[in-house]
């Protein structure tokens, strides 16, 4: 797949490759940092267990990339926020290792009924369940509060046990695949690639953050011209 | 080992996340408990002792908060999960320091953490128990022993629960080992206490 513009950045953690292509703007020299326009991204998941024809590749534009960044970062934070605490009113999960990991590879569709999905909040009580259940909704309702991602079909993730996660591609679906099963390492690498991109390409002025948004680095806008 | 300090990618962003946070005593208890568990996982996976933690504190210019073994022990002991009385109160600045130390150490040991998680994934795919490998088996044993020895409910926690806790902490550690790990851990701590939602 060729990108129309020159590739400006390539992030290559072990299990994925994120390429950012864009036209540089003359404003870059005034801004002292890259100011990009007509940004496109290309993300490929490099999974040695899959044959070449099954390697998942995603391409999209800036709002889609931002939506992906937002979805992944929020999801990672949600998963980390569910740290178990033994000995308190919050009980530990009691699922055995076998139960956690016995999901077949093709289980993605089964997750819809909620049975195949194990997430740490399940045992925590109503309040946390409510938070967890609202996660997907929040991607839609909050992620694009600043309008930058308007029109992007829902991109979200859901847990498939402690070690795997389904990335639902929404508008980024390629036709063949609309769900990518990520291992913990793949999610980690994807989150880091996206975070690196965000840290490099995002505008630094805090004033671009819409008032009322929760403090979040990804809430800042890319310097477009 | 001399090291370049860059745990939080942006100091300004980090300051913004940590300033103005005033957890109530229950929330602080929760934060203390989680931080102690994260450090326990690091300790038992990578064999990190108090020496390494103190060295890291010095590297990060946090020696005034974590000066010596005793002060570190008192900070760790402040977890409500711990056995013993006379807990020290841990303030936000101390919690922040422990976050930076934990993530710096996780970053230094990222390769090992990554290998452990990768191994866990392989075993899970083959439907095999994590105990079957030396790295994970040792970690789970060390973690369980340390937990039972130090925590009030240690003797009443089922082995399966300890295994699950240890594995969850291991996977979390991977995410804390990233360059933005400090922010992730701090936000996770606030998330768990409900503080993040009120920001």
PDB file of C-alpha atoms in Angstrom, chain A residues 7-177:
ATOM      1  CA  UNK A   7       6.459   9.215   5.290  1.00  0.00           C
ATOM      2  CA  UNK A   8       7.527  11.499   8.073  1.00  0.00           C
ATOM      3  CA  UNK A   9       7.579   9.157  10.985  1.00  0.00           C
ATOM      4  CA  UNK A  10       7.803   5.431  11.464  1.00  0.00           C
ATOM      5  CA  UNK A  11       7.216   3.881  14.860  1.00  0.00           C
ATOM      6  CA  UNK A  12       8.360   0.307  15.086  1.00  0.00           C
ATOM      7  CA  UNK A  13       7.791  -1.414  18.381  1.00  0.00           C
ATOM      8  CA  UNK A  14       8.247  -5.190  18.123  1.00  0.00           C
ATOM      9  CA  UNK A  15       4.706  -6.149  17.120  1.00  0.00           C
ATOM     10  CA  UNK A  16       3.404  -3.320  14.964  1.00  0.00           C
ATOM     11  CA  UNK A  17       4.491  -0.609  12.596  1.00  0.00           C
ATOM     12  CA  UNK A  18       2.884   2.796  12.530  1.00  0.00           C
ATOM     13  CA  UNK A  19       3.734   5.064   9.629  1.00  0.00           C
ATOM     14  CA  UNK A  20       2.713   8.667   9.464  1.00  0.00           C
ATOM     15  CA  UNK A  21       2.721  10.335   6.092  1.00  0.00           C
ATOM     16  CA  UNK A  22       1.920  13.948   5.535  1.00  0.00           C
ATOM     17  CA  UNK A  23       2.904  17.034   3.683  1.00  0.00           C
ATOM     18  CA  UNK A  24       5.062  19.259   5.763  1.00  0.00           C
ATOM     19  CA  UNK A  25       3.851  22.799   6.058  1.00  0.00           C
ATOM     20  CA  UNK A  26       6.022  25.871   5.594  1.00  0.00           C
ATOM     21  CA  UNK A  27       4.742  26.840   9.017  1.00  0.00           C
ATOM     22  CA  UNK A  28       7.005  24.162  10.494  1.00  0.00           C
ATOM     23  CA  UNK A  29      10.001  26.450  10.468  1.00  0.00           C
ATOM     24  CA  UNK A  30       8.083  29.114  12.352  1.00  0.00           C
ATOM     25  CA  UNK A  31       6.656  26.669  14.829  1.00  0.00           C
ATOM     26  CA  UNK A  32      10.012  25.004  15.479  1.00  0.00           C
ATOM     27  CA  UNK A  33       8.355  21.591  15.195  1.00  0.00           C
ATOM     28  CA  UNK A  34       6.631  19.614  12.459  1.00  0.00           C
ATOM     29  CA  UNK A  35       3.344  21.127  11.372  1.00  0.00           C
ATOM     30  CA  UNK A  36       1.562  18.597   9.229  1.00  0.00           C
ATOM     31  CA  UNK A  37      -1.232  18.665   6.731  1.00  0.00           C
ATOM     32  CA  UNK A  38      -3.117  15.985   4.834  1.00  0.00           C
ATOM     33  CA  UNK A  39      -1.902  13.479   7.333  1.00  0.00           C
ATOM     34  CA  UNK A  40      -2.429   9.798   6.584  1.00  0.00           C
ATOM     35  CA  UNK A  41      -1.440   6.874   8.708  1.00  0.00           C
ATOM     36  CA  UNK A  42      -0.725   3.253   8.008  1.00  0.00           C
ATOM     37  CA  UNK A  43      -0.709   0.730  10.810  1.00  0.00           C
ATOM     38  CA  UNK A  44       0.285  -2.887  10.364  1.00  0.00           C
ATOM     39  CA  UNK A  45       0.194  -5.525  13.039  1.00  0.00           C
ATOM     40  CA  UNK A  46       3.211  -7.730  12.637  1.00  0.00           C
ATOM     41  CA  UNK A  47       2.158 -11.091  13.956  1.00  0.00           C
ATOM     42  CA  UNK A  48       4.582 -13.896  13.089  1.00  0.00           C
ATOM     43  CA  UNK A  49       1.907 -16.462  13.921  1.00  0.00           C
ATOM     44  CA  UNK A  50      -0.239 -15.342  10.990  1.00  0.00           C
ATOM     45  CA  UNK A  51       0.385 -15.915   7.273  1.00  0.00           C
ATOM     46  CA  UNK A  52       1.100 -12.758   5.246  1.00  0.00           C
ATOM     47  CA  UNK A  53      -2.406 -12.609   3.790  1.00  0.00           C
ATOM     48  CA  UNK A  54      -3.887 -12.478   7.266  1.00  0.00           C
ATOM     49  CA  UNK A  55      -1.699  -9.686   8.586  1.00  0.00           C
ATOM     50  CA  UNK A  56      -3.950  -6.817   9.525  1.00  0.00           C
ATOM     51  CA  UNK A  57      -3.240  -3.431   8.038  1.00  0.00           C
ATOM     52  CA  UNK A  58      -5.154  -0.259   8.667  1.00  0.00           C
ATOM     53  CA  UNK A  59      -5.025   3.035   6.869  1.00  0.00           C
ATOM     54  CA  UNK A  60      -6.765   6.253   7.686  1.00  0.00           C
ATOM     55  CA  UNK A  61      -6.653   9.992   8.089  1.00  0.00           C
ATOM     56  CA  UNK A  62      -5.930  12.264  10.997  1.00  0.00           C
ATOM     57  CA  UNK A  63      -9.333  12.214  12.736  1.00  0.00           C
ATOM     58  CA  UNK A  64      -9.317   8.439  12.512  1.00  0.00           C
ATOM     59  CA  UNK A  65      -5.823   8.234  13.937  1.00  0.00           C
ATOM     60  CA  UNK A  66      -6.802  10.548  16.761  1.00  0.00           C
ATOM     61  CA  UNK A  67      -9.880   8.455  17.451  1.00  0.00           C
ATOM     62  CA  UNK A  68      -7.678   5.367  17.554  1.00  0.00           C
ATOM     63  CA  UNK A  69      -5.207   7.061  19.911  1.00  0.00           C
ATOM     64  CA  UNK A  70      -8.020   8.152  22.165  1.00  0.00           C
ATOM     65  CA  UNK A  71      -9.690   4.746  22.184  1.00  0.00           C
ATOM     66  CA  UNK A  72      -6.480   2.844  22.919  1.00  0.00           C
ATOM     67  CA  UNK A  73      -5.268   5.233  25.596  1.00  0.00           C
ATOM     68  CA  UNK A  74      -8.602   5.306  27.380  1.00  0.00           C
ATOM     69  CA  UNK A  75      -8.905   1.553  27.214  1.00  0.00           C
ATOM     70  CA  UNK A  76      -5.414   0.968  28.577  1.00  0.00           C
ATOM     71  CA  UNK A  77      -6.116   3.376  31.387  1.00  0.00           C
ATOM     72  CA  UNK A  78      -9.405   1.637  32.160  1.00  0.00           C
ATOM     73  CA  UNK A  79      -7.719  -1.749  32.305  1.00  0.00           C
ATOM     74  CA  UNK A  80      -4.957  -0.402  34.548  1.00  0.00           C
ATOM     75  CA  UNK A  81      -7.496   1.369  36.732  1.00  0.00           C
ATOM     76  CA  UNK A  82      -9.034  -1.973  37.564  1.00  0.00           C
ATOM     77  CA  UNK A  83      -6.141  -3.022  39.751  1.00  0.00           C
ATOM     78  CA  UNK A  84      -7.291  -5.747  42.091  1.00  0.00           C
ATOM     79  CA  UNK A  85      -6.909  -5.196  45.785  1.00  0.00           C
ATOM     80  CA  UNK A  86      -7.115  -8.276  47.929  1.00  0.00           C
ATOM     81  CA  UNK A  87      -8.263  -8.249  51.498  1.00  0.00           C
ATOM     82  CA  UNK A  88     -10.553  -5.266  51.166  1.00  0.00           C
ATOM     83  CA  UNK A  89     -14.236  -5.156  50.422  1.00  0.00           C
ATOM     84  CA  UNK A  90     -13.186  -5.709  46.825  1.00  0.00           C
ATOM     85  CA  UNK A  91     -12.584  -9.426  46.344  1.00  0.00           C
ATOM     86  CA  UNK A  92      -9.966 -10.849  44.053  1.00  0.00           C
ATOM     87  CA  UNK A  93     -11.005 -12.614  40.935  1.00  0.00           C
ATOM     88  CA  UNK A  94     -11.246 -16.311  41.506  1.00  0.00           C
ATOM     89  CA  UNK A  95     -11.101 -17.523  37.922  1.00  0.00           C
ATOM     90  CA  UNK A  96      -8.349 -19.996  37.391  1.00  0.00           C
ATOM     91  CA  UNK A  97      -5.687 -19.563  34.765  1.00  0.00           C
ATOM     92  CA  UNK A  98      -7.402 -22.212  32.657  1.00  0.00           C
ATOM     93  CA  UNK A  99     -10.722 -20.463  32.682  1.00  0.00           C
ATOM     94  CA  UNK A 100      -9.149 -17.168  31.818  1.00  0.00           C
ATOM     95  CA  UNK A 101      -7.338 -18.446  28.831  1.00  0.00           C
ATOM     96  CA  UNK A 102      -9.601 -21.094  27.437  1.00  0.00           C
ATOM     97  CA  UNK A 103     -11.199 -18.719  24.976  1.00  0.00           C
ATOM     98  CA  UNK A 104     -10.803 -20.002  21.435  1.00  0.00           C
ATOM     99  CA  UNK A 105      -9.294 -17.683  18.858  1.00  0.00           C
ATOM    100  CA  UNK A 106     -12.610 -17.334  17.128  1.00  0.00           C
ATOM    101  CA  UNK A 107     -14.352 -16.179  20.270  1.00  0.00           C
ATOM    102  CA  UNK A 108     -14.736 -12.590  19.231  1.00  0.00           C
ATOM    103  CA  UNK A 109     -18.371 -12.901  18.263  1.00  0.00           C
ATOM    104  CA  UNK A 110     -19.208 -14.843  21.386  1.00  0.00           C
ATOM    105  CA  UNK A 111     -18.096 -11.921  23.451  1.00  0.00           C
ATOM    106  CA  UNK A 112     -21.286 -10.090  22.594  1.00  0.00           C
ATOM    107  CA  UNK A 113     -23.239 -12.082  25.129  1.00  0.00           C
ATOM    108  CA  UNK A 114     -20.817 -11.027  27.825  1.00  0.00           C
ATOM    109  CA  UNK A 115     -20.042 -14.554  28.945  1.00  0.00           C
ATOM    110  CA  UNK A 116     -16.723 -14.873  27.220  1.00  0.00           C
ATOM    111  CA  UNK A 117     -15.600 -11.494  28.428  1.00  0.00           C
ATOM    112  CA  UNK A 118     -13.688 -11.453  31.639  1.00  0.00           C
ATOM    113  CA  UNK A 119     -12.718  -8.108  32.932  1.00  0.00           C
ATOM    114  CA  UNK A 120     -11.328  -7.342  36.328  1.00  0.00           C
ATOM    115  CA  UNK A 121     -14.203  -5.050  37.255  1.00  0.00           C
ATOM    116  CA  UNK A 122     -16.707  -7.859  37.051  1.00  0.00           C
ATOM    117  CA  UNK A 123     -16.253  -8.886  40.612  1.00  0.00           C
ATOM    118  CA  UNK A 124     -15.908  -5.468  42.035  1.00  0.00           C
ATOM    119  CA  UNK A 125     -19.498  -4.535  42.635  1.00  0.00           C
ATOM    120  CA  UNK A 126     -22.049  -2.366  40.983  1.00  0.00           C
ATOM    121  CA  UNK A 127     -20.187   0.864  40.903  1.00  0.00           C
ATOM    122  CA  UNK A 128     -17.231  -0.468  38.974  1.00  0.00           C
ATOM    123  CA  UNK A 129     -19.406  -2.533  36.731  1.00  0.00           C
ATOM    124  CA  UNK A 130     -21.243   0.593  35.820  1.00  0.00           C
ATOM    125  CA  UNK A 131     -17.991   2.314  34.970  1.00  0.00           C
ATOM    126  CA  UNK A 132     -16.850  -0.575  32.878  1.00  0.00           C
ATOM    127  CA  UNK A 133     -20.087  -0.903  31.022  1.00  0.00           C
ATOM    128  CA  UNK A 134     -20.018   2.730  30.166  1.00  0.00           C
ATOM    129  CA  UNK A 135     -16.598   2.553  28.627  1.00  0.00           C
ATOM    130  CA  UNK A 136     -17.714   1.898  25.104  1.00  0.00           C
ATOM    131  CA  UNK A 137     -20.339   4.554  25.346  1.00  0.00           C
ATOM    132  CA  UNK A 138     -17.811   7.042  26.576  1.00  0.00           C
ATOM    133  CA  UNK A 139     -15.685   6.513  23.494  1.00  0.00           C
ATOM    134  CA  UNK A 140     -18.578   7.759  21.434  1.00  0.00           C
ATOM    135  CA  UNK A 141     -19.857  10.461  23.697  1.00  0.00           C
ATOM    136  CA  UNK A 142     -16.689  11.949  25.081  1.00  0.00           C
ATOM    137  CA  UNK A 143     -13.872  11.207  22.727  1.00  0.00           C
ATOM    138  CA  UNK A 144     -14.939  13.702  20.190  1.00  0.00           C
ATOM    139  CA  UNK A 145     -16.181  16.376  22.505  1.00  0.00           C
ATOM    140  CA  UNK A 146     -13.864  18.852  20.846  1.00  0.00           C
ATOM    141  CA  UNK A 147     -15.273  18.027  17.454  1.00  0.00           C
ATOM    142  CA  UNK A 148     -11.933  16.908  16.032  1.00  0.00           C
ATOM    143  CA  UNK A 149     -13.133  13.348  15.541  1.00  0.00           C
ATOM    144  CA  UNK A 150     -16.658  14.048  14.425  1.00  0.00           C
ATOM    145  CA  UNK A 151     -17.931  11.518  11.962  1.00  0.00           C
ATOM    146  CA  UNK A 152     -15.587   8.701  12.915  1.00  0.00           C
ATOM    147  CA  UNK A 153     -17.488   5.473  13.489  1.00  0.00           C
ATOM    148  CA  UNK A 154     -16.909   3.952  16.836  1.00  0.00           C
ATOM    149  CA  UNK A 155     -13.453   2.553  17.470  1.00  0.00           C
ATOM    150  CA  UNK A 156     -13.186   0.754  20.773  1.00  0.00           C
ATOM    151  CA  UNK A 157     -11.590  -2.124  22.607  1.00  0.00           C
ATOM    152  CA  UNK A 158     -12.948  -4.750  24.871  1.00  0.00           C
ATOM    153  CA  UNK A 159     -11.197  -7.275  27.080  1.00  0.00           C
ATOM    154  CA  UNK A 160     -11.037 -10.942  26.137  1.00  0.00           C
ATOM    155  CA  UNK A 161      -9.514 -12.256  29.283  1.00  0.00           C
ATOM    156  CA  UNK A 162      -6.540 -10.955  31.178  1.00  0.00           C
ATOM    157  CA  UNK A 163      -4.190 -11.402  28.262  1.00  0.00           C
ATOM    158  CA  UNK A 164      -6.100 -10.477  25.149  1.00  0.00           C
ATOM    159  CA  UNK A 165      -8.170  -7.650  23.840  1.00  0.00           C
ATOM    160  CA  UNK A 166     -10.392  -7.054  20.845  1.00  0.00           C
ATOM    161  CA  UNK A 167      -9.824  -3.870  18.939  1.00  0.00           C
ATOM    162  CA  UNK A 168     -13.050  -3.098  17.095  1.00  0.00           C
ATOM    163  CA  UNK A 169     -12.073  -1.013  14.135  1.00  0.00           C
ATOM    164  CA  UNK A 170     -15.321   0.790  13.435  1.00  0.00           C
ATOM    165  CA  UNK A 171     -14.769   3.072  10.480  1.00  0.00           C
ATOM    166  CA  UNK A 172     -11.246   1.736  10.075  1.00  0.00           C
ATOM    167  CA  UNK A 173     -12.545  -1.721   9.150  1.00  0.00           C
ATOM    168  CA  UNK A 174     -10.822  -3.101   6.105  1.00  0.00           C
ATOM    169  CA  UNK A 175     -13.620  -5.290   4.852  1.00  0.00           C
ATOM    170  CA  UNK A 176     -11.906  -8.531   5.723  1.00  0.00           C
ATOM    171  CA  UNK A 177     -11.504  -7.678   9.336  1.00  0.00           C
TER     172      UNK A 177
END
